[in-house]
mmCIF file of C-alpha atoms and ligand atoms in Angstrom:
data_model
loop_
_atom_site.group_PDB
_atom_site.id
_atom_site.type_symbol
_atom_site.label_atom_id
_atom_site.label_comp_id
_atom_site.label_asym_id
_atom_site.label_seq_id
_atom_site.Cartn_x
_atom_site.Cartn_y
_atom_site.Cartn_z
ATOM 1 C CA MET R 1 -50.180 -1.636 12.472
ATOM 2 C CA PRO R 2 -52.167 -4.001 14.004
ATOM 3 C CA GLY R 3 -50.888 -7.729 12.799
ATOM 4 C CA ILE R 4 -47.498 -6.232 11.934
ATOM 5 C CA ARG R 5 -44.668 -7.296 14.328
ATOM 6 C CA LYS R 6 -42.869 -4.839 14.419
ATOM 7 C CA GLN R 7 -38.814 -5.828 12.853
ATOM 8 C CA LYS R 8 -36.249 -4.483 14.519
ATOM 9 C CA LEU R 9 -34.269 -2.341 12.520
ATOM 10 C CA THR R 10 -30.169 -3.350 12.988
ATOM 11 C CA THR R 11 -27.796 -2.019 10.533
ATOM 12 C CA VAL R 12 -24.911 -4.201 9.584
ATOM 13 C CA SER R 13 -21.380 -2.869 8.680
ATOM 14 C CA VAL R 14 -19.322 -3.691 5.574
ATOM 15 C CA LYS R 15 -17.187 -5.369 7.793
ATOM 16 C CA ASP R 16 -19.159 -7.783 9.363
ATOM 17 C CA LYS R 17 -20.102 -8.868 5.523
ATOM 18 C CA LEU R 18 -17.018 -9.624 4.416
ATOM 19 C CA ASP R 19 -16.233 -13.041 3.589
ATOM 20 C CA ARG R 20 -13.446 -14.082 6.377
ATOM 21 C CA ASN R 21 -12.300 -16.823 4.623
ATOM 22 C CA LYS R 22 -11.532 -14.439 1.136
ATOM 23 C CA ILE R 23 -9.306 -12.093 2.539
ATOM 24 C CA PRO R 24 -6.981 -10.614 0.360
ATOM 25 C CA ASN R 25 -2.862 -11.038 1.425
ATOM 26 C CA HIS R 26 -1.281 -8.277 -0.198
ATOM 27 C CA ILE R 27 -3.261 -4.660 -0.361
ATOM 28 C CA ALA R 28 -1.088 -1.249 -1.870
ATOM 29 C CA ILE R 29 -2.582 1.361 -1.099
ATOM 30 C CA ILE R 30 -1.817 4.727 -3.650
ATOM 31 C CA MET R 31 -2.314 7.558 -0.657
ATOM 32 C CA ASP R 32 -3.810 10.456 -3.108
ATOM 33 C CA GLY R 33 -5.959 13.949 -2.711
ATOM 34 C CA ASN R 34 -3.779 15.169 -0.040
ATOM 35 C CA GLY R 35 -3.116 19.046 -2.337
ATOM 36 C CA ARG R 36 -6.374 19.060 -2.946
ATOM 37 C CA TRP R 37 -8.319 17.481 0.179
ATOM 38 C CA ALA R 38 -6.468 20.716 2.010
ATOM 39 C CA ALA R 39 -7.086 23.259 -1.178
ATOM 40 C CA LYS R 40 -10.783 22.209 -0.341
ATOM 41 C CA HIS R 41 -10.050 22.973 3.732
ATOM 42 C CA GLY R 42 -8.661 26.596 2.779
ATOM 43 C CA ASN R 43 -5.484 25.509 3.824
ATOM 44 C CA ALA R 44 -1.207 24.450 3.440
ATOM 45 C CA ARG R 45 -1.013 21.651 1.296
ATOM 46 C CA ILE R 46 1.277 20.316 4.531
ATOM 47 C CA PHE R 47 -2.205 20.268 6.618
ATOM 48 C CA GLY R 48 -3.845 17.380 4.494
ATOM 49 C CA HIS R 49 -0.482 15.466 4.267
ATOM 50 C CA GLU R 50 -1.269 16.299 8.323
ATOM 51 C CA LYS R 51 -4.482 14.781 7.720
ATOM 52 C CA GLY R 52 -3.904 11.993 5.725
ATOM 53 C CA VAL R 53 -1.182 10.588 8.704
ATOM 54 C CA GLU R 54 -5.037 10.074 10.741
ATOM 55 C CA SER R 55 -6.369 7.428 7.581
ATOM 56 C CA VAL R 56 -2.862 5.649 7.510
ATOM 57 C CA ARG R 57 -3.608 5.014 10.817
ATOM 58 C CA ALA R 58 -6.870 4.287 10.230
ATOM 59 C CA VAL R 59 -5.819 1.543 7.284
ATOM 60 C CA VAL R 60 -4.024 -0.199 9.074
ATOM 61 C CA GLU R 61 -5.654 -0.829 11.961
ATOM 62 C CA ALA R 62 -8.749 -2.250 9.434
ATOM 63 C CA SER R 63 -6.084 -4.796 7.916
ATOM 64 C CA GLY R 64 -4.605 -5.801 10.951
ATOM 65 C CA GLU R 65 -8.667 -6.608 12.554
ATOM 66 C CA ILE R 66 -9.463 -8.415 9.194
ATOM 67 C CA GLY R 67 -6.013 -10.430 9.054
ATOM 68 C CA VAL R 68 -4.813 -8.791 6.058
ATOM 69 C CA LYS R 69 -1.187 -10.134 5.877
ATOM 70 C CA PHE R 70 1.121 -7.413 3.689
ATOM 71 C CA LEU R 71 -0.134 -3.492 3.358
ATOM 72 C CA THR R 72 2.265 -1.785 1.296
ATOM 73 C CA LEU R 73 1.259 2.499 1.045
ATOM 74 C CA TYR R 74 2.763 4.786 -1.717
ATOM 75 C CA ALA R 75 3.947 8.103 0.564
ATOM 76 C CA PHE R 76 6.874 8.607 -1.327
ATOM 77 C CA SER R 77 7.812 8.775 -5.051
ATOM 78 C CA THR R 78 11.257 9.248 -7.087
ATOM 79 C CA GLU R 79 9.208 11.180 -9.102
ATOM 80 C CA ASN R 80 7.744 13.628 -5.398
ATOM 81 C CA TRP R 81 11.721 14.821 -5.369
ATOM 82 C CA GLY R 82 10.936 16.864 -7.646
ATOM 83 C CA ARG R 83 7.764 18.817 -5.679
ATOM 84 C CA PRO R 84 8.846 22.562 -3.880
ATOM 85 C CA PRO R 85 11.932 21.657 -1.121
ATOM 86 C CA GLU R 86 9.141 22.829 1.221
ATOM 87 C CA GLU R 87 6.907 19.850 0.711
ATOM 88 C CA VAL R 88 10.052 17.713 0.154
ATOM 89 C CA ASN R 89 10.900 18.955 3.813
ATOM 90 C CA ALA R 90 7.746 18.716 5.364
ATOM 91 C CA LEU R 91 6.801 15.479 4.007
ATOM 92 C CA MET R 92 10.339 14.287 5.590
ATOM 93 C CA GLY R 93 10.079 15.913 8.941
ATOM 94 C CA LEU R 94 6.084 14.216 9.277
ATOM 95 C CA LEU R 95 7.495 10.738 8.017
ATOM 96 C CA ILE R 96 9.805 10.688 11.082
ATOM 97 C CA GLN R 97 7.100 12.054 13.767
ATOM 98 C CA ALA R 98 4.784 9.404 12.292
ATOM 99 C CA ILE R 99 7.465 6.911 13.137
ATOM 100 C CA GLU R 100 8.424 8.185 15.947
ATOM 101 C CA ASN R 101 4.190 8.925 17.483
ATOM 102 C CA GLU R 102 3.491 5.773 15.934
ATOM 103 C CA THR R 103 6.385 2.767 16.583
ATOM 104 C CA GLU R 104 4.757 1.774 20.682
ATOM 105 C CA LYS R 105 1.109 1.426 18.963
ATOM 106 C CA LEU R 106 2.268 -0.126 15.540
ATOM 107 C CA ASN R 107 4.179 -2.959 18.116
ATOM 108 C CA LYS R 108 1.448 -3.272 20.813
ATOM 109 C CA ASN R 109 -0.248 -4.411 16.927
ATOM 110 C CA ASN R 110 2.027 -7.394 16.617
ATOM 111 C CA VAL R 111 2.531 -4.910 13.459
ATOM 112 C CA ARG R 112 6.209 -5.427 11.476
ATOM 113 C CA LEU R 113 7.735 -2.947 9.671
ATOM 114 C CA GLY R 114 9.753 -2.455 6.096
ATOM 115 C CA VAL R 115 10.329 -0.465 3.261
ATOM 116 C CA ILE R 116 10.195 -0.297 -0.589
ATOM 117 C CA GLY R 117 12.595 1.890 -2.219
ATOM 118 C CA ASN R 118 15.680 4.517 -2.941
ATOM 119 C CA ILE R 119 16.520 4.883 0.300
ATOM 120 C CA GLU R 120 19.641 5.396 0.776
ATOM 121 C CA GLN R 121 17.963 9.233 -1.257
ATOM 122 C CA LEU R 122 16.937 9.699 1.963
ATOM 123 C CA PRO R 123 17.936 11.892 4.438
ATOM 124 C CA ILE R 124 20.063 10.435 7.276
ATOM 125 C CA ASP R 125 17.605 11.390 9.932
ATOM 126 C CA VAL R 126 15.030 10.031 8.350
ATOM 127 C CA LYS R 127 17.123 6.611 7.179
ATOM 128 C CA ASN R 128 17.912 6.118 10.777
ATOM 129 C CA LYS R 129 14.431 6.125 12.225
ATOM 130 C CA LEU R 130 12.609 4.143 9.778
ATOM 131 C CA PHE R 131 15.644 1.608 9.916
ATOM 132 C CA LYS R 132 15.615 1.984 14.420
ATOM 133 C CA CYS R 133 11.998 0.923 13.836
ATOM 134 C CA ILE R 134 12.299 -1.686 11.722
ATOM 135 C CA ASN R 135 14.206 -3.502 13.943
ATOM 136 C CA ASN R 136 12.389 -2.590 16.593
ATOM 137 C CA LEU R 137 9.186 -4.461 15.089
ATOM 138 C CA LYS R 138 11.264 -7.292 13.532
ATOM 139 C CA SER R 139 10.096 -9.746 15.676
ATOM 140 C CA ASN R 140 6.530 -9.176 15.802
ATOM 141 C CA SER R 141 4.037 -11.239 13.110
ATOM 142 C CA GLY R 142 0.916 -9.703 12.227
ATOM 143 C CA LEU R 143 0.494 -7.290 9.541
ATOM 144 C CA THR R 144 3.491 -6.374 7.279
ATOM 145 C CA LEU R 145 3.064 -2.641 7.014
ATOM 146 C CA ILE R 146 5.411 -1.612 3.944
ATOM 147 C CA LEU R 147 6.398 1.656 3.660
ATOM 148 C CA ALA R 148 7.360 2.911 -0.422
ATOM 149 C CA LEU R 149 9.511 5.993 0.123
ATOM 150 C CA SER R 150 11.143 6.894 -2.997
ATOM 151 C CA TYR R 151 9.795 4.143 -5.016
ATOM 152 C CA SER R 152 9.208 4.078 -8.331
ATOM 153 C CA SER R 153 9.234 0.685 -10.491
ATOM 154 C CA LYS R 154 11.063 1.520 -12.956
ATOM 155 C CA TRP R 155 13.393 2.556 -10.901
ATOM 156 C CA GLU R 156 13.579 -1.030 -9.673
ATOM 157 C CA ILE R 157 13.156 -2.649 -12.226
ATOM 158 C CA ILE R 158 15.827 -1.176 -13.982
ATOM 159 C CA ASN R 159 18.146 -2.163 -10.962
ATOM 160 C CA ALA R 160 16.901 -5.338 -10.862
ATOM 161 C CA VAL R 161 18.539 -6.261 -15.053
ATOM 162 C CA LYS R 162 21.724 -4.139 -13.588
ATOM 163 C CA LYS R 163 21.859 -6.623 -11.032
ATOM 164 C CA LEU R 164 20.694 -9.520 -13.009
ATOM 165 C CA ALA R 165 23.039 -7.851 -15.976
ATOM 166 C CA VAL R 166 26.276 -8.012 -13.647
ATOM 167 C CA ASN R 167 26.023 -11.420 -12.444
ATOM 168 C CA VAL R 168 25.242 -13.187 -16.229
ATOM 169 C CA GLN R 169 28.326 -11.004 -17.288
ATOM 170 C CA GLU R 170 29.917 -13.034 -14.225
ATOM 171 C CA GLY R 171 29.247 -16.650 -14.992
ATOM 172 C CA LYS R 172 27.076 -16.705 -11.681
ATOM 173 C CA ILE R 173 23.574 -16.839 -13.473
ATOM 174 C CA LEU R 174 23.007 -18.513 -17.465
ATOM 175 C CA ALA R 175 20.954 -16.155 -19.737
ATOM 176 C CA GLU R 176 18.623 -18.599 -20.381
ATOM 177 C CA GLU R 177 17.904 -19.420 -17.384
ATOM 178 C CA ILE R 178 15.880 -16.367 -15.940
ATOM 179 C CA ASN R 179 12.301 -16.700 -15.792
ATOM 180 C CA ASP R 180 9.253 -14.590 -13.630
ATOM 181 C CA GLU R 181 11.015 -16.290 -10.536
ATOM 182 C CA MET R 182 13.982 -15.463 -10.676
ATOM 183 C CA PHE R 183 13.471 -11.821 -11.698
ATOM 184 C CA GLU R 184 11.411 -11.049 -8.925
ATOM 185 C CA ASP R 185 14.225 -12.299 -6.299
ATOM 186 C CA TYR R 186 15.862 -8.891 -7.815
ATOM 187 C CA LEU R 187 13.010 -6.892 -6.875
ATOM 188 C CA THR R 188 13.426 -4.782 -3.719
ATOM 189 C CA THR R 189 9.708 -6.481 -3.266
ATOM 190 C CA LYS R 190 11.423 -10.304 -2.687
ATOM 191 C CA GLY R 191 9.441 -12.663 0.083
ATOM 192 C CA ILE R 192 6.635 -10.171 -0.837
ATOM 193 C CA PRO R 193 3.878 -11.836 -2.437
ATOM 194 C CA ASN R 194 2.268 -9.890 -4.941
ATOM 195 C CA PRO R 195 -1.114 -7.572 -4.553
ATOM 196 C CA GLU R 196 -3.923 -9.409 -4.621
ATOM 197 C CA LEU R 197 -5.798 -5.578 -4.217
ATOM 198 C CA LEU R 198 -4.406 -2.561 -5.228
ATOM 199 C CA ILE R 199 -6.309 0.940 -3.996
ATOM 200 C CA ARG R 200 -6.110 4.441 -5.419
ATOM 201 C CA THR R 201 -7.922 7.477 -3.648
ATOM 202 C CA SER R 202 -9.546 10.332 -4.723
ATOM 203 C CA GLY R 203 -10.645 9.944 -8.575
ATOM 204 C CA GLU R 204 -7.525 9.523 -10.336
ATOM 205 C CA TYR R 205 -6.841 6.364 -12.449
ATOM 206 C CA ARG R 206 -3.143 6.079 -13.187
ATOM 207 C CA ILE R 207 -0.534 3.577 -11.816
ATOM 208 C CA SER R 208 1.660 5.898 -11.347
ATOM 209 C CA ASN R 209 5.459 4.335 -11.569
ATOM 210 C CA PHE R 210 3.466 1.850 -8.959
ATOM 211 C CA LEU R 211 5.240 -2.180 -8.555
ATOM 212 C CA LEU R 212 4.587 -1.835 -12.016
ATOM 213 C CA TRP R 213 5.582 -5.657 -12.009
ATOM 214 C CA GLN R 214 4.190 -6.829 -8.695
ATOM 215 C CA ILE R 215 0.207 -5.991 -10.609
ATOM 216 C CA ALA R 216 0.288 -7.643 -13.337
ATOM 217 C CA TYR R 217 -2.786 -9.410 -11.846
ATOM 218 C CA THR R 218 -4.183 -7.125 -9.073
ATOM 219 C CA GLU R 219 -7.328 -6.223 -8.643
ATOM 220 C CA PHE R 220 -8.065 -2.553 -9.275
ATOM 221 C CA TYR R 221 -10.189 -0.093 -6.684
ATOM 222 C CA PHE R 222 -10.286 3.253 -7.555
ATOM 223 C CA THR R 223 -12.579 5.638 -5.143
ATOM 224 C CA GLU R 224 -13.361 9.698 -5.136
ATOM 225 C CA LYS R 225 -12.429 10.128 -1.463
ATOM 226 C CA LEU R 226 -9.438 12.626 -1.364
ATOM 227 C CA TRP R 227 -6.831 10.738 1.385
ATOM 228 C CA PRO R 228 -7.424 12.192 4.385
ATOM 229 C CA ASP R 229 -11.282 10.950 3.843
ATOM 230 C CA PHE R 230 -10.607 7.203 3.331
ATOM 231 C CA LYS R 231 -11.251 6.023 6.977
ATOM 232 C CA LYS R 232 -11.862 2.106 7.794
ATOM 233 C CA GLU R 233 -15.332 1.716 6.477
ATOM 234 C CA ASP R 234 -14.442 2.939 2.980
ATOM 235 C CA PHE R 235 -11.561 0.462 3.735
ATOM 236 C CA PHE R 236 -13.431 -2.432 4.126
ATOM 237 C CA GLU R 237 -15.876 -1.460 0.618
ATOM 238 C CA ALA R 238 -12.657 -1.393 -1.189
ATOM 239 C CA VAL R 239 -12.399 -5.839 0.505
ATOM 240 C CA TYR R 240 -16.128 -6.011 0.016
ATOM 241 C CA ASN R 241 -15.911 -4.884 -3.752
ATOM 242 C CA TYR R 242 -13.406 -7.096 -4.737
ATOM 243 C CA GLN R 243 -14.759 -10.154 -3.239
ATOM 244 C CA ASN R 244 -17.342 -9.886 -5.176
ATOM 245 C CA ARG R 245 -14.927 -9.905 -8.621
ATOM 246 C CA GLU R 246 -14.126 -13.552 -10.390
ATOM 247 C CA ARG R 247 -10.241 -13.607 -10.360
ATOM 248 C CA ARG R 248 -10.100 -15.882 -14.126
ATOM 249 C CA PHE R 249 -6.386 -15.074 -14.449
ATOM 250 C CA GLY R 250 -6.321 -15.033 -18.483
ATOM 251 C CA LYS R 251 -8.438 -18.277 -18.288
ATOM 252 C CA THR R 252 -12.156 -18.719 -18.795
ATOM 253 C CA SER R 253 -14.886 -18.175 -16.361
ATOM 254 C CA GLU R 254 -16.170 -21.830 -16.700
ATOM 255 C CA GLN R 255 -12.643 -22.922 -15.568
ATOM 256 C CA ILE R 256 -12.651 -20.574 -12.638
ATOM 257 C CA VAL R 257 -15.938 -22.479 -11.124
ATOM 258 C CA SER R 258 -15.106 -25.823 -12.254
HETATM 259 C C1 LIG F 301 -0.615 12.374 -2.987
HETATM 260 O O1 LIG F 301 -1.045 13.049 -1.902
HETATM 261 C C2 LIG F 301 -0.043 11.755 -1.256
HETATM 262 C C3 LIG F 301 1.752 12.096 -1.001
HETATM 263 C C4 LIG F 301 2.963 12.881 -1.802
HETATM 264 C C5 LIG F 301 1.968 11.421 0.256
HETATM 265 C C6 LIG F 301 1.457 10.461 1.246
HETATM 266 C C7 LIG F 301 2.109 11.325 2.411
HETATM 267 C C8 LIG F 301 0.743 10.178 3.383
HETATM 268 C C9 LIG F 301 -0.083 10.436 3.527
HETATM 269 C C10 LIG F 301 1.936 10.835 5.019
HETATM 270 C C11 LIG F 301 2.753 10.270 5.676
HETATM 271 C C12 LIG F 301 2.743 8.790 5.286
HETATM 272 C C13 LIG F 301 3.311 7.944 6.001
HETATM 273 C C14 LIG F 301 3.169 6.812 5.558
HETATM 274 C C15 LIG F 301 3.355 8.407 7.486
HETATM 275 P P1 LIG F 301 -0.712 14.888 -3.204
HETATM 276 O O2 LIG F 301 0.094 15.701 -2.056
HETATM 277 O O3 LIG F 301 -1.025 14.350 -4.500
HETATM 278 O O4 LIG F 301 -2.462 15.443 -3.281
HETATM 279 P P2 LIG F 301 -3.039 16.057 -4.869
HETATM 280 O O5 LIG F 301 -2.817 14.855 -6.107
HETATM 281 O O6 LIG F 301 -3.964 16.475 -4.686
HETATM 282 O O7 LIG F 301 -2.236 17.131 -4.919
#
């Protein structure tokens, strides 16, 4: 139309909208929906797990791009040992494969690797690969990628209580001295800050025994997307959503604003 200047349309990605001063330090993810994704595509469950590795790669890269310091992925729960043996074996094989294929790239991207959970229960070859990879990446200083393997929060808490009880029994600490801070030192997440944001995919609204202690004040983000469909843009969308919340920690809105 005459007189009206044509405006150039540029698409702004969610990543560009993020406030770089409000990036969560620690994001935890319950990667759910691999089985349903596979069924939807007429394939066996393991196909969904294989495809899920691509989403793992995407969120690790995305975390590095925006400066997230810790990323914890719920890769295998204590309860997952109860799945059919073929699926458990396939998942263990996939883990070994992923560690072998990704170590070099993780190293290039300055990523450190950590693990939480009852590692003793893992097959020896998985343990060996894991520890080798952790060792190879230990001097990196960018993102710390933490895999929750054979992990359950109740196991972790009971484990902590047992160790505390022994120390009280042996007179090393007094029962009255036990507080939040001390308790956190007995968890497998010792030294890792609590997550500010927890993402769960696949439209399920539950926590499934994940980081129960650590998520006391975490913001939750649930999405209908199945894990293999969860891409970088979805991850940035979750962070953007988090950035637009008011975190009150039990205080009033007025107190937070002032
Ligand atoms: C949950 O989906 C997913 C898992 C139990 C395993 C997650 C594993 C991966 C993404 C691959 C390997 C991971 C790494 C870190 C290399 P589900 O099987 O419960 O799906 P469903 O609810 O649709 O059945």
